[in-house]
XYZ file of N, CA and C in Angstrom:
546
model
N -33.731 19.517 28.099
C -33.259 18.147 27.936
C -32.092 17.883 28.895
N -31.733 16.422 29.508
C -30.705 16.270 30.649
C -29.762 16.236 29.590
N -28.728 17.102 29.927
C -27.074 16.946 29.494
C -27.117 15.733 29.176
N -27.421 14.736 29.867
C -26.610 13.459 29.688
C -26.889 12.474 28.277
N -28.208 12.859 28.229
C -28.954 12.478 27.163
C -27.960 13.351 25.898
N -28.061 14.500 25.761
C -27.539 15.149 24.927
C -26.144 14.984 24.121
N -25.006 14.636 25.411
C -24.142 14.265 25.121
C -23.833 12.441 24.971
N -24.883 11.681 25.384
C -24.748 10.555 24.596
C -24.943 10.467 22.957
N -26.312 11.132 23.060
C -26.707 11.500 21.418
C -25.496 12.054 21.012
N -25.104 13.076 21.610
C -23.723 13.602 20.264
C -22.543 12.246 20.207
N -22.336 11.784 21.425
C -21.542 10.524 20.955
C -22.080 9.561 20.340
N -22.887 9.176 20.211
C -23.562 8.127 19.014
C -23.592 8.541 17.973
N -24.074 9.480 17.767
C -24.161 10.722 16.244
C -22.948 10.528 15.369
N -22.112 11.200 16.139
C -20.310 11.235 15.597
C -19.644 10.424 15.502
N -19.516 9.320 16.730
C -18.688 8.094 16.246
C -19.152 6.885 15.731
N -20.672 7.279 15.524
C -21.531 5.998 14.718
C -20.573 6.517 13.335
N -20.839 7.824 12.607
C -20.680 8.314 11.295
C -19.513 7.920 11.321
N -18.412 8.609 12.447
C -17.210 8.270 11.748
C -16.562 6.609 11.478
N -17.106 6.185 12.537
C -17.332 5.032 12.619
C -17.478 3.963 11.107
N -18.898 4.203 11.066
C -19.379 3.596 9.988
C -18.286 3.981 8.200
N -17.438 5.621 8.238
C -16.783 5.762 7.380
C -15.498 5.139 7.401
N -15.260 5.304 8.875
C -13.721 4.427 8.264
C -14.169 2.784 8.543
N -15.402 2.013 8.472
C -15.126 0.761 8.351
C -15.464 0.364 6.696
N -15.861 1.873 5.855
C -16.054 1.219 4.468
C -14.601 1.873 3.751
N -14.116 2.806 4.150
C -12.636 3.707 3.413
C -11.522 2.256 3.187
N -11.200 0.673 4.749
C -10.053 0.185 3.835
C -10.060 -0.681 2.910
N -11.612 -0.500 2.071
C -11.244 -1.232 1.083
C -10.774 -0.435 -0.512
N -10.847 0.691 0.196
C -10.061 1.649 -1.090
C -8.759 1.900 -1.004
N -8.444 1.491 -1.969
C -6.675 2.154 -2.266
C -6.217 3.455 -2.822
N -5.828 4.226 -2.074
C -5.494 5.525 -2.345
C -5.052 5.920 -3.620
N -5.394 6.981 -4.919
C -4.724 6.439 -6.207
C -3.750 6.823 -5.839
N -2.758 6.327 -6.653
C -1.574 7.172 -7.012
C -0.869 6.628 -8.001
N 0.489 6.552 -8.763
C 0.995 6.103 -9.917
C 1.039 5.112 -9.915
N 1.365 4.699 -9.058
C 1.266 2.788 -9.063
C 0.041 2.267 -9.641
N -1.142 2.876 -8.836
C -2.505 1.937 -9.104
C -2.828 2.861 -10.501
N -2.177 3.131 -11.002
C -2.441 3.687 -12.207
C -2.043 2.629 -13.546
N -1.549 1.702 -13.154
C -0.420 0.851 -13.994
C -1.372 -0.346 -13.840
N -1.198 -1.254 -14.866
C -2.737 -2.335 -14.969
C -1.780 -3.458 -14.217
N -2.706 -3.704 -13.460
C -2.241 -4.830 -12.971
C -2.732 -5.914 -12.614
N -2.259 -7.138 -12.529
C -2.875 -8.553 -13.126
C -2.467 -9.068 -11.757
N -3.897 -9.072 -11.232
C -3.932 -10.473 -9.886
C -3.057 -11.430 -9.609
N -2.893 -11.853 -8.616
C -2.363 -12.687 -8.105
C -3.504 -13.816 -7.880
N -4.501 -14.139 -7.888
C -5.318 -14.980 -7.745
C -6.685 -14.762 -9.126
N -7.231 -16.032 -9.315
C -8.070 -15.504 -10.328
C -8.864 -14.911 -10.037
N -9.734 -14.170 -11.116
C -10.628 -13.132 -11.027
C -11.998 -13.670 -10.102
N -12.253 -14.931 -9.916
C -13.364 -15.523 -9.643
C -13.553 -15.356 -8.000
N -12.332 -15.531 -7.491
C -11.889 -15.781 -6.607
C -12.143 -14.487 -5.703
N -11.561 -13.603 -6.844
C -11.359 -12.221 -6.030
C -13.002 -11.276 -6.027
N -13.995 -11.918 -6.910
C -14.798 -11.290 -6.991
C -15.973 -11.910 -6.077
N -15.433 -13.624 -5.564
C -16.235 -13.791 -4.897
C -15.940 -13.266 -3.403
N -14.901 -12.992 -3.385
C -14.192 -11.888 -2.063
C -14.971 -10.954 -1.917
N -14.554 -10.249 -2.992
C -15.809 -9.076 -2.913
C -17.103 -9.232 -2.413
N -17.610 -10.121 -3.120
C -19.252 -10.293 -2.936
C -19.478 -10.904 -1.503
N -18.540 -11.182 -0.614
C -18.686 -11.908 0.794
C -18.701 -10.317 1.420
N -17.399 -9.793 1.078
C -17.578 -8.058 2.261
C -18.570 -7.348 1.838
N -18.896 -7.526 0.435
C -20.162 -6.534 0.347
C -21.331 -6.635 1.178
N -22.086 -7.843 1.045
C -23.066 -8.998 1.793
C -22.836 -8.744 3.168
N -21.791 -8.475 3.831
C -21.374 -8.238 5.015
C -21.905 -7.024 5.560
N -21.173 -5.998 4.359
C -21.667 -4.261 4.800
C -22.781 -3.878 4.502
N -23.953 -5.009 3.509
C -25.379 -4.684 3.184
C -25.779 -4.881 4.828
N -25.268 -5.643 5.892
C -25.920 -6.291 6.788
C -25.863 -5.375 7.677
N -24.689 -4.512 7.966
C -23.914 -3.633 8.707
C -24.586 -2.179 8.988
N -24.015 -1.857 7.660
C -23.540 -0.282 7.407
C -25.288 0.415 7.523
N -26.309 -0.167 6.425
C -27.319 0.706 6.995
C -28.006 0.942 7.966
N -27.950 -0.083 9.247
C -27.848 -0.085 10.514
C -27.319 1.210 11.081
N -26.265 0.999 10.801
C -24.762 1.915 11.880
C -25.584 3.286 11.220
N -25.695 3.538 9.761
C -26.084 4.862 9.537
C -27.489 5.042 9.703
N -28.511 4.631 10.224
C -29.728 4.434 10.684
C -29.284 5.114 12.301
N -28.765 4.613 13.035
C -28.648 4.610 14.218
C -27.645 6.230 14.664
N -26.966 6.134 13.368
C -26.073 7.590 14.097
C -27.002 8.762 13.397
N -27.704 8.590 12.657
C -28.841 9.428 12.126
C -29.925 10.037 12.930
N -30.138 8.975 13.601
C -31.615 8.775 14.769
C -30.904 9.372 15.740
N -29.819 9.851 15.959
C -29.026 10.222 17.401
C -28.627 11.952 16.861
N -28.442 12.157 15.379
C -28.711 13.635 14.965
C -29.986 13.950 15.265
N -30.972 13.489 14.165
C -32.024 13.518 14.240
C -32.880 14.167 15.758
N -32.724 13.321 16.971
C -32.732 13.810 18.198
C -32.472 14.846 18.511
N -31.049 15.115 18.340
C -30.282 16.089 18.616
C -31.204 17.456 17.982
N -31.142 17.141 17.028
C -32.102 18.532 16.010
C -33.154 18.850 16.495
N -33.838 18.204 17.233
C -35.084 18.232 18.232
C -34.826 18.675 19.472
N -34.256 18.237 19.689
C -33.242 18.573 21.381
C -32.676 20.226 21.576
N -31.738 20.073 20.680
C -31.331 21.523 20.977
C -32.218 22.904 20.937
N -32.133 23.756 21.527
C -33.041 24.829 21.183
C -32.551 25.768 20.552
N -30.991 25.738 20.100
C -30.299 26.837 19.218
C -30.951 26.183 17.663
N -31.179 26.970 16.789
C -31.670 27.097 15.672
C -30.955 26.338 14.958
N -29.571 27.139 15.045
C -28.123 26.669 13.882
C -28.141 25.600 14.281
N -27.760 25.193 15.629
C -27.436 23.767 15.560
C -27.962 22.950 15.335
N -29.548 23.355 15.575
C -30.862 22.055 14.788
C -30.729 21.598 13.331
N -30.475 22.784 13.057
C -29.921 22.438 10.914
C -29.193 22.174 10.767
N -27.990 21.945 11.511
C -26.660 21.230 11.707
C -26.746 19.679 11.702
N -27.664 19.582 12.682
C -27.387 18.163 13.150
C -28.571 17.521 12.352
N -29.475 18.069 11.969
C -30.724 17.368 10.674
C -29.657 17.679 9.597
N -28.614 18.223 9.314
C -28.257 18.348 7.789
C -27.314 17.417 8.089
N -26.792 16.791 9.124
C -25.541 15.434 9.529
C -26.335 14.320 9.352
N -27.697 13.956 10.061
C -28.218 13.045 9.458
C -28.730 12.409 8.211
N -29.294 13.835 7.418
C -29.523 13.601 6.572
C -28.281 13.347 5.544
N -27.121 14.015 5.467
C -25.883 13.771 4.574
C -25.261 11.697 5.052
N -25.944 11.982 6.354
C -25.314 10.359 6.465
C -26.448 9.415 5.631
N -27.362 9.279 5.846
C -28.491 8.979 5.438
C -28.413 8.731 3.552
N -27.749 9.475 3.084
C -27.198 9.748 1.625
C -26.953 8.276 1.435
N -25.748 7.879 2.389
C -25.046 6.540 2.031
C -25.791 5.658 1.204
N -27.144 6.214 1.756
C -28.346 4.495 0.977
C -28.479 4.822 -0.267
N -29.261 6.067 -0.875
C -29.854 6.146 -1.938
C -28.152 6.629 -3.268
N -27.268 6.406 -2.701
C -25.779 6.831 -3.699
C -25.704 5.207 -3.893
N -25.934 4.334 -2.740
C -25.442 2.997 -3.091
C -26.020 2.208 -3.645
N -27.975 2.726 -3.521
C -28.454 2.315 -4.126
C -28.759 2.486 -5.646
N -28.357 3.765 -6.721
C -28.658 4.698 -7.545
C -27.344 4.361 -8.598
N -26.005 4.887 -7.560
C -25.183 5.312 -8.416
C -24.036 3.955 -8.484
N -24.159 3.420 -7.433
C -23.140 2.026 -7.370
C -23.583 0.453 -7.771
N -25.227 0.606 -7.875
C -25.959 -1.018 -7.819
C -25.325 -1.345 -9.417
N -25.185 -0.506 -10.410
C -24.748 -1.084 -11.829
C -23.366 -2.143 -11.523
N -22.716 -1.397 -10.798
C -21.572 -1.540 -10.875
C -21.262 -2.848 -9.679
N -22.001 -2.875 -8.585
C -22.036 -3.727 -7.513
C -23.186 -5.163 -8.512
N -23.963 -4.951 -9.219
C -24.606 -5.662 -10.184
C -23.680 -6.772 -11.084
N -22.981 -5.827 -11.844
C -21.788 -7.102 -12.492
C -20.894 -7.576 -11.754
N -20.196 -6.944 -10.628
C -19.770 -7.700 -9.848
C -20.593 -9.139 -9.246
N -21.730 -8.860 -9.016
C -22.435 -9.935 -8.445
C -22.345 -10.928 -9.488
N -22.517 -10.569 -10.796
C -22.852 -11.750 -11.628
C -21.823 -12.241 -11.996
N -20.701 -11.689 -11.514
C -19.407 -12.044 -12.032
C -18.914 -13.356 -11.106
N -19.281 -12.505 -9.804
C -19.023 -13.550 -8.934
C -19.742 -15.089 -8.749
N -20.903 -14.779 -9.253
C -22.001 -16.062 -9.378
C -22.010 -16.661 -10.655
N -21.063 -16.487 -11.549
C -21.361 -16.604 -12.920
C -21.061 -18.471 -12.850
N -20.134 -19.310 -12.363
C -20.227 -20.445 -12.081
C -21.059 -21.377 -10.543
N -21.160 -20.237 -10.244
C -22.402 -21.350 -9.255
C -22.926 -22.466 -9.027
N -24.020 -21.910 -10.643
C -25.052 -23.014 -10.718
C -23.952 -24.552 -11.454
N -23.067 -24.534 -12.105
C -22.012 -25.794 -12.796
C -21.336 -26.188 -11.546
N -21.248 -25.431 -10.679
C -20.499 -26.338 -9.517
C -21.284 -26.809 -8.747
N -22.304 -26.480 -8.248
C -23.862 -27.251 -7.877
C -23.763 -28.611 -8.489
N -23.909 -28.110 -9.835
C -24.201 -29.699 -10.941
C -23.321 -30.312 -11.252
N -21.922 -29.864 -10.867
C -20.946 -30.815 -10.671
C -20.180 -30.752 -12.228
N -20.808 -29.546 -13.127
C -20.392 -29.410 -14.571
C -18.871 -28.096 -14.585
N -18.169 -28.011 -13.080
C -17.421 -27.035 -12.972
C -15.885 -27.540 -14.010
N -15.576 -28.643 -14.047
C -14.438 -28.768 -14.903
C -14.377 -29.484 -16.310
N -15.688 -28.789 -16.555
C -16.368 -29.141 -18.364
C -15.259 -28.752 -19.171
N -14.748 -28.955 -20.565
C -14.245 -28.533 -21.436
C -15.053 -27.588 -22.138
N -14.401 -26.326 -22.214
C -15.386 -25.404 -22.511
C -14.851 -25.205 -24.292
N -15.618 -24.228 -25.064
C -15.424 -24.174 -26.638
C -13.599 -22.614 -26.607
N -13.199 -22.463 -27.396
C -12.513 -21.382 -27.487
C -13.610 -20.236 -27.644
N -14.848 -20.127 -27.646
C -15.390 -19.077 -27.941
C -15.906 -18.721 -26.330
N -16.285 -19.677 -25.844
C -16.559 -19.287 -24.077
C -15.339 -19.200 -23.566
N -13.907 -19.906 -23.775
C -13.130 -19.284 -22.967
C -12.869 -17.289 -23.161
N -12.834 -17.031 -24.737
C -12.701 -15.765 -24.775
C -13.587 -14.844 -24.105
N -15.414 -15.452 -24.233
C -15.956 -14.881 -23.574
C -15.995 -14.641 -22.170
N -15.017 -15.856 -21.539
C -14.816 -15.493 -20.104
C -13.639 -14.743 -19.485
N -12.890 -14.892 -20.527
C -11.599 -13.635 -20.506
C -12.148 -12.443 -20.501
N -13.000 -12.231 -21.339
C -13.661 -10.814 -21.614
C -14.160 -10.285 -20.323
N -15.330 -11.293 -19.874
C -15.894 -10.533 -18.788
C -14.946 -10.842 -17.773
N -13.926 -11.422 -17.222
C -12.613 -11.332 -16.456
C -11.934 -9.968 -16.435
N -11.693 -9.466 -17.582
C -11.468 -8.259 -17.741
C -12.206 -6.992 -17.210
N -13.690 -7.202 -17.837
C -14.883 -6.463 -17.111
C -14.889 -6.244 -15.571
N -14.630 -7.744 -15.343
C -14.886 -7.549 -13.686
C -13.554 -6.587 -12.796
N -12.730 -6.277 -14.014
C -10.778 -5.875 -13.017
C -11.269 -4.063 -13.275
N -12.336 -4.137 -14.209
C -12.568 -2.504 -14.430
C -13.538 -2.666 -12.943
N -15.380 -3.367 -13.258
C -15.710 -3.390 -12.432
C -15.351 -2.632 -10.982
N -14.032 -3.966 -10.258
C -13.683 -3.555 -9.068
C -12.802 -2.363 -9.031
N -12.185 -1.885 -10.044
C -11.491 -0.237 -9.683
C -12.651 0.682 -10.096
N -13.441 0.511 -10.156
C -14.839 1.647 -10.143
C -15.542 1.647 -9.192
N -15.691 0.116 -8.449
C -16.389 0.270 -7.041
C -15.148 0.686 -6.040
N -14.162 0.277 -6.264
C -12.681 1.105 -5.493
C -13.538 2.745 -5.327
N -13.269 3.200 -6.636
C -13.656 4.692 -6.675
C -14.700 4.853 -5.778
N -15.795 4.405 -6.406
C -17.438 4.489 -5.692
C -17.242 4.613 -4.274
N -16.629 3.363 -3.567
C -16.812 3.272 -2.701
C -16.406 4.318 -1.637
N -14.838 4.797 -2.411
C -14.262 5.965 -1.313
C -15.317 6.923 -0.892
N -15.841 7.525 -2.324
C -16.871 8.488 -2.584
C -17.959 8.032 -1.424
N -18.404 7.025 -1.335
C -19.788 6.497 -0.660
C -19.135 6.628 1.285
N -17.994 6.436 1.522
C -17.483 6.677 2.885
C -17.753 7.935 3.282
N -17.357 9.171 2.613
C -17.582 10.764 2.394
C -18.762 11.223 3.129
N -19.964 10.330 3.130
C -21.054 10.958 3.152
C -21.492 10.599 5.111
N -20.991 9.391 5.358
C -20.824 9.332 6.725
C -19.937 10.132 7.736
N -18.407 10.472 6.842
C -17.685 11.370 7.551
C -17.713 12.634 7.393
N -18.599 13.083 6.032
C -19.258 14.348 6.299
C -20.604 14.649 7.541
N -21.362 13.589 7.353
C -21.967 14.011 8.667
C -21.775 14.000 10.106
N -20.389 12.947 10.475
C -19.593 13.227 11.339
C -18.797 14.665 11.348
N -18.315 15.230 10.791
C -17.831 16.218 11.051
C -18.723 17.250 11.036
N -19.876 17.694 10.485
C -21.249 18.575 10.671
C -21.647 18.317 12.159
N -21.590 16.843 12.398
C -22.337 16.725 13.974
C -21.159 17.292 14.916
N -19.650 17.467 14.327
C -18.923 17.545 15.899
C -18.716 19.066 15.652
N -18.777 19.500 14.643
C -18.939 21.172 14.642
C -20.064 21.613 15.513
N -21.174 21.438 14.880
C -22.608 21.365 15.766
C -22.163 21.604 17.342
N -21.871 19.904 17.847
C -21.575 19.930 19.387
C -20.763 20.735 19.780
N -19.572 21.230 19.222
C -18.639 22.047 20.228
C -18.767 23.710 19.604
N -19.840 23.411 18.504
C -20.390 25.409 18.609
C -21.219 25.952 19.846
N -20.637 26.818 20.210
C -21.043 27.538 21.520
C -22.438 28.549 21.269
């Protein structure tokens, strides 16, 4: 195979992954004691969840692309090389990137699920123009409630999500071991 080829593939490989991990890591906040302490928005929950649901929609459009593409450039690579180790190297980088889909699809859709409905939960009344109805005390509680739901919600996809970055910058770092093993 021409060098040149080789070492493009390893640069697509590696900085697709790492790439693709640190553009999902800043929406996590690092724990620590602070984010340990409950804390009450600065904007309403509606607001913030329809935030959410815009970057998510964004990285559905994105991210399995980017990890498609730095996959297909291991993938190669695993074909390419004629050292053994490094073929299982760089098929075990694609495939760990490749992860990203079926974790986001499996272990996060519950949780990316109520967010969605949280965020869409007035939609259809502002469509119909029924957004500043007088509601009963029993729907306001019920919308406190799931207000609440949604503040767990987003510190679980917080979590999720760090977790779900992992799997791109693990196969970035498998692919750059790979390339610079002799």
């Amino acid at each position: 195979m021409p060098i040149d080829a080789i070492k493009t593939a390893q640069a697509i490989g590696i900085l697709g992954c790492a790439f693709t991990s640190a553009l999902t890591l800043p929406a996590h906040k690092p724990p620590s004691s602070a984010s340990l302490i409950q804390i009450t928005p600065g904007a309403p929950i509606s607001h913030i969840t329809h935030q959410w649901l815009y970057i998510f929609s964004r990285g559905k459009q994105i991210f399995p692309d980017l990890a498609a593409i730095s996959s297909t450039a291991h993938v190669y690579l695993a074909w390419a090389d004629s050292r053994e180790s490094n073929s299982v190297c760089y098929a075990l980088a694609a495939a760990v990137t490749m992860a990203i889909v079926p974790f986001t699809l499996t272990v996060m859709y519950p949780t990316c699920r109520g967010l969605e409905n949280h965020a869409t939960r007035d939609d259809a009344a502002e469509v119909e123009g029924k957004e500043g109805m007088v509601t009963s005390d029993q729907e306001v509680a019920k919308r406190a409630r799931e207000d609440q739901e949604a503040l767990v919600l987003l510190r679980r996809w917080s979590g999720l999500n760090a977790v779900r970055a992992l799997f791109p910058l693990t196969g970035a770092v498998i692919g750059f071991c790979a390339a610079v093993c002799v």
